[in-house]
Amino acid sequence: MFDFDQYLGFLAFLGILTLGFWLMIFLVTFVIPYWVGGALIERLKEIREEKKAKRLNA
């Protein structure tokens, strides 16, 4: 069915596919929400500081 070289190539393909799958799961469930959440928190802090500066200057 498979020569030894083809078998090793197939195993390498499966390994790369599996690593890519788990990397995507990790990025979608942890990294991207963490990044977006942090950006939102920082933006809200900036908005609050702008409002506070306007109140003090007015």
PDB file of N, CA and C in Angstrom, residues 8-45:
ATOM      1  N   LEU A   8       6.159   7.956   5.880  1.00  0.00           N
ATOM      2  CA  LEU A   8       6.728   9.067   6.658  1.00  0.00           C
ATOM      3  C   LEU A   8       6.139  10.400   6.220  1.00  0.00           C
ATOM      4  N   GLY A   9       5.930  10.572   4.932  1.00  0.00           N
ATOM      5  CA  GLY A   9       5.317  11.797   4.444  1.00  0.00           C
ATOM      6  C   GLY A   9       3.892  11.953   4.950  1.00  0.00           C
ATOM      7  N   PHE A  10       3.161  10.836   4.959  1.00  0.00           N
ATOM      8  CA  PHE A  10       1.791  10.869   5.470  1.00  0.00           C
ATOM      9  C   PHE A  10       1.771  11.204   6.951  1.00  0.00           C
ATOM     10  N   LEU A  11       2.676  10.639   7.723  1.00  0.00           N
ATOM     11  CA  LEU A  11       2.765  10.949   9.150  1.00  0.00           C
ATOM     12  C   LEU A  11       3.143  12.414   9.375  1.00  0.00           C
ATOM     13  N   ALA A  12       4.050  12.932   8.557  1.00  0.00           N
ATOM     14  CA  ALA A  12       4.423  14.347   8.671  1.00  0.00           C
ATOM     15  C   ALA A  12       3.218  15.233   8.347  1.00  0.00           C
ATOM     16  N   PHE A  13       2.470  14.878   7.311  1.00  0.00           N
ATOM     17  CA  PHE A  13       1.267  15.627   6.959  1.00  0.00           C
ATOM     18  C   PHE A  13       0.263  15.622   8.105  1.00  0.00           C
ATOM     19  N   LEU A  14       0.011  14.462   8.691  1.00  0.00           N
ATOM     20  CA  LEU A  14      -0.933  14.375   9.804  1.00  0.00           C
ATOM     21  C   LEU A  14      -0.446  15.182  11.009  1.00  0.00           C
ATOM     22  N   GLY A  15       0.859  15.144  11.263  1.00  0.00           N
ATOM     23  CA  GLY A  15       1.403  15.914  12.384  1.00  0.00           C
ATOM     24  C   GLY A  15       1.237  17.403  12.183  1.00  0.00           C
ATOM     25  N   ILE A  16       1.543  17.876  10.984  1.00  0.00           N
ATOM     26  CA  ILE A  16       1.397  19.310  10.686  1.00  0.00           C
ATOM     27  C   ILE A  16      -0.065  19.719  10.732  1.00  0.00           C
ATOM     28  N   LEU A  17      -0.944  18.888  10.190  1.00  0.00           N
ATOM     29  CA  LEU A  17      -2.378  19.173  10.219  1.00  0.00           C
ATOM     30  C   LEU A  17      -2.882  19.251  11.663  1.00  0.00           C
ATOM     31  N   THR A  18      -2.455  18.320  12.500  1.00  0.00           N
ATOM     32  CA  THR A  18      -2.887  18.305  13.898  1.00  0.00           C
ATOM     33  C   THR A  18      -2.364  19.533  14.643  1.00  0.00           C
ATOM     34  N   LEU A  19      -1.101  19.874  14.425  1.00  0.00           N
ATOM     35  CA  LEU A  19      -0.543  21.065  15.075  1.00  0.00           C
ATOM     36  C   LEU A  19      -1.290  22.318  14.642  1.00  0.00           C
ATOM     37  N   GLY A  20      -1.589  22.413  13.357  1.00  0.00           N
ATOM     38  CA  GLY A  20      -2.339  23.568  12.871  1.00  0.00           C
ATOM     39  C   GLY A  20      -3.727  23.641  13.464  1.00  0.00           C
ATOM     40  N   PHE A  21      -4.379  22.492  13.600  1.00  0.00           N
ATOM     41  CA  PHE A  21      -5.719  22.456  14.189  1.00  0.00           C
ATOM     42  C   PHE A  21      -5.684  22.957  15.624  1.00  0.00           C
ATOM     43  N   TRP A  22      -4.779  22.446  16.432  1.00  0.00           N
ATOM     44  CA  TRP A  22      -4.737  22.862  17.840  1.00  0.00           C
ATOM     45  C   TRP A  22      -4.280  24.303  17.982  1.00  0.00           C
ATOM     46  N   LEU A  23      -3.419  24.780  17.079  1.00  0.00           N
ATOM     47  CA  LEU A  23      -3.029  26.187  17.109  1.00  0.00           C
ATOM     48  C   LEU A  23      -4.227  27.081  16.830  1.00  0.00           C
ATOM     49  N   MET A  24      -5.045  26.714  15.858  1.00  0.00           N
ATOM     50  CA  MET A  24      -6.239  27.506  15.565  1.00  0.00           C
ATOM     51  C   MET A  24      -7.216  27.492  16.735  1.00  0.00           C
ATOM     52  N   ILE A  25      -7.404  26.347  17.362  1.00  0.00           N
ATOM     53  CA  ILE A  25      -8.283  26.265  18.533  1.00  0.00           C
ATOM     54  C   ILE A  25      -7.759  27.184  19.631  1.00  0.00           C
ATOM     55  N   PHE A  26      -6.449  27.153  19.894  1.00  0.00           N
ATOM     56  CA  PHE A  26      -5.845  27.993  20.920  1.00  0.00           C
ATOM     57  C   PHE A  26      -6.022  29.472  20.589  1.00  0.00           C
ATOM     58  N   LEU A  27      -5.777  29.849  19.332  1.00  0.00           N
ATOM     59  CA  LEU A  27      -5.896  31.254  18.957  1.00  0.00           C
ATOM     60  C   LEU A  27      -7.330  31.745  19.061  1.00  0.00           C
ATOM     61  N   VAL A  28      -8.277  30.950  18.605  1.00  0.00           N
ATOM     62  CA  VAL A  28      -9.674  31.379  18.582  1.00  0.00           C
ATOM     63  C   VAL A  28     -10.260  31.440  19.983  1.00  0.00           C
ATOM     64  N   THR A  29      -9.866  30.530  20.866  1.00  0.00           N
ATOM     65  CA  THR A  29     -10.483  30.484  22.190  1.00  0.00           C
ATOM     66  C   THR A  29      -9.768  31.311  23.236  1.00  0.00           C
ATOM     67  N   PHE A  30      -8.493  31.631  23.042  1.00  0.00           N
ATOM     68  CA  PHE A  30      -7.765  32.333  24.087  1.00  0.00           C
ATOM     69  C   PHE A  30      -7.117  33.629  23.608  1.00  0.00           C
ATOM     70  N   VAL A  31      -6.288  33.562  22.606  1.00  0.00           N
ATOM     71  CA  VAL A  31      -5.465  34.706  22.219  1.00  0.00           C
ATOM     72  C   VAL A  31      -6.310  35.848  21.654  1.00  0.00           C
ATOM     73  N   ILE A  32      -7.180  35.570  20.714  1.00  0.00           N
ATOM     74  CA  ILE A  32      -7.967  36.631  20.081  1.00  0.00           C
ATOM     75  C   ILE A  32      -8.935  37.277  21.069  1.00  0.00           C
ATOM     76  N   PRO A  33      -9.696  36.508  21.882  1.00  0.00           N
ATOM     77  CA  PRO A  33     -10.551  37.179  22.873  1.00  0.00           C
ATOM     78  C   PRO A  33      -9.755  38.000  23.889  1.00  0.00           C
ATOM     79  N   TYR A  34      -8.589  37.507  24.292  1.00  0.00           N
ATOM     80  CA  TYR A  34      -7.741  38.243  25.228  1.00  0.00           C
ATOM     81  C   TYR A  34      -7.293  39.565  24.603  1.00  0.00           C
ATOM     82  N   TRP A  35      -6.903  39.523  23.342  1.00  0.00           N
ATOM     83  CA  TRP A  35      -6.441  40.698  22.621  1.00  0.00           C
ATOM     84  C   TRP A  35      -7.572  41.717  22.465  1.00  0.00           C
ATOM     85  N   VAL A  36      -8.739  41.252  22.024  1.00  0.00           N
ATOM     86  CA  VAL A  36      -9.874  42.148  21.816  1.00  0.00           C
ATOM     87  C   VAL A  36     -10.350  42.718  23.146  1.00  0.00           C
ATOM     88  N   GLY A  37     -10.430  41.888  24.173  1.00  0.00           N
ATOM     89  CA  GLY A  37     -10.855  42.354  25.494  1.00  0.00           C
ATOM     90  C   GLY A  37      -9.912  43.394  26.054  1.00  0.00           C
ATOM     91  N   GLY A  38      -8.624  43.178  25.911  1.00  0.00           N
ATOM     92  CA  GLY A  38      -7.643  44.156  26.387  1.00  0.00           C
ATOM     93  C   GLY A  38      -7.746  45.469  25.643  1.00  0.00           C
ATOM     94  N   ALA A  39      -7.968  45.403  24.340  1.00  0.00           N
ATOM     95  CA  ALA A  39      -8.105  46.624  23.544  1.00  0.00           C
ATOM     96  C   ALA A  39      -9.353  47.396  23.969  1.00  0.00           C
ATOM     97  N   LEU A  40     -10.457  46.693  24.236  1.00  0.00           N
ATOM     98  CA  LEU A  40     -11.680  47.360  24.682  1.00  0.00           C
ATOM     99  C   LEU A  40     -11.489  48.018  26.042  1.00  0.00           C
ATOM    100  N   ILE A  41     -10.840  47.331  26.951  1.00  0.00           N
ATOM    101  CA  ILE A  41     -10.606  47.900  28.286  1.00  0.00           C
ATOM    102  C   ILE A  41      -9.741  49.150  28.182  1.00  0.00           C
ATOM    103  N   GLU A  42      -8.690  49.088  27.377  1.00  0.00           N
ATOM    104  CA  GLU A  42      -7.830  50.269  27.212  1.00  0.00           C
ATOM    105  C   GLU A  42      -8.597  51.428  26.592  1.00  0.00           C
ATOM    106  N   ARG A  43      -9.450  51.144  25.614  1.00  0.00           N
ATOM    107  CA  ARG A  43     -10.239  52.210  24.969  1.00  0.00           C
ATOM    108  C   ARG A  43     -11.210  52.844  25.959  1.00  0.00           C
ATOM    109  N   LEU A  44     -11.852  52.019  26.793  1.00  0.00           N
ATOM    110  CA  LEU A  44     -12.755  52.557  27.803  1.00  0.00           C
ATOM    111  C   LEU A  44     -12.014  53.441  28.805  1.00  0.00           C
ATOM    112  N   LYS A  45     -10.797  53.044  29.181  1.00  0.00           N
ATOM    113  CA  LYS A  45      -9.989  53.875  30.086  1.00  0.00           C
ATOM    114  C   LYS A  45      -9.680  55.226  29.444  1.00  0.00           C
TER     115      LYS A  45
END
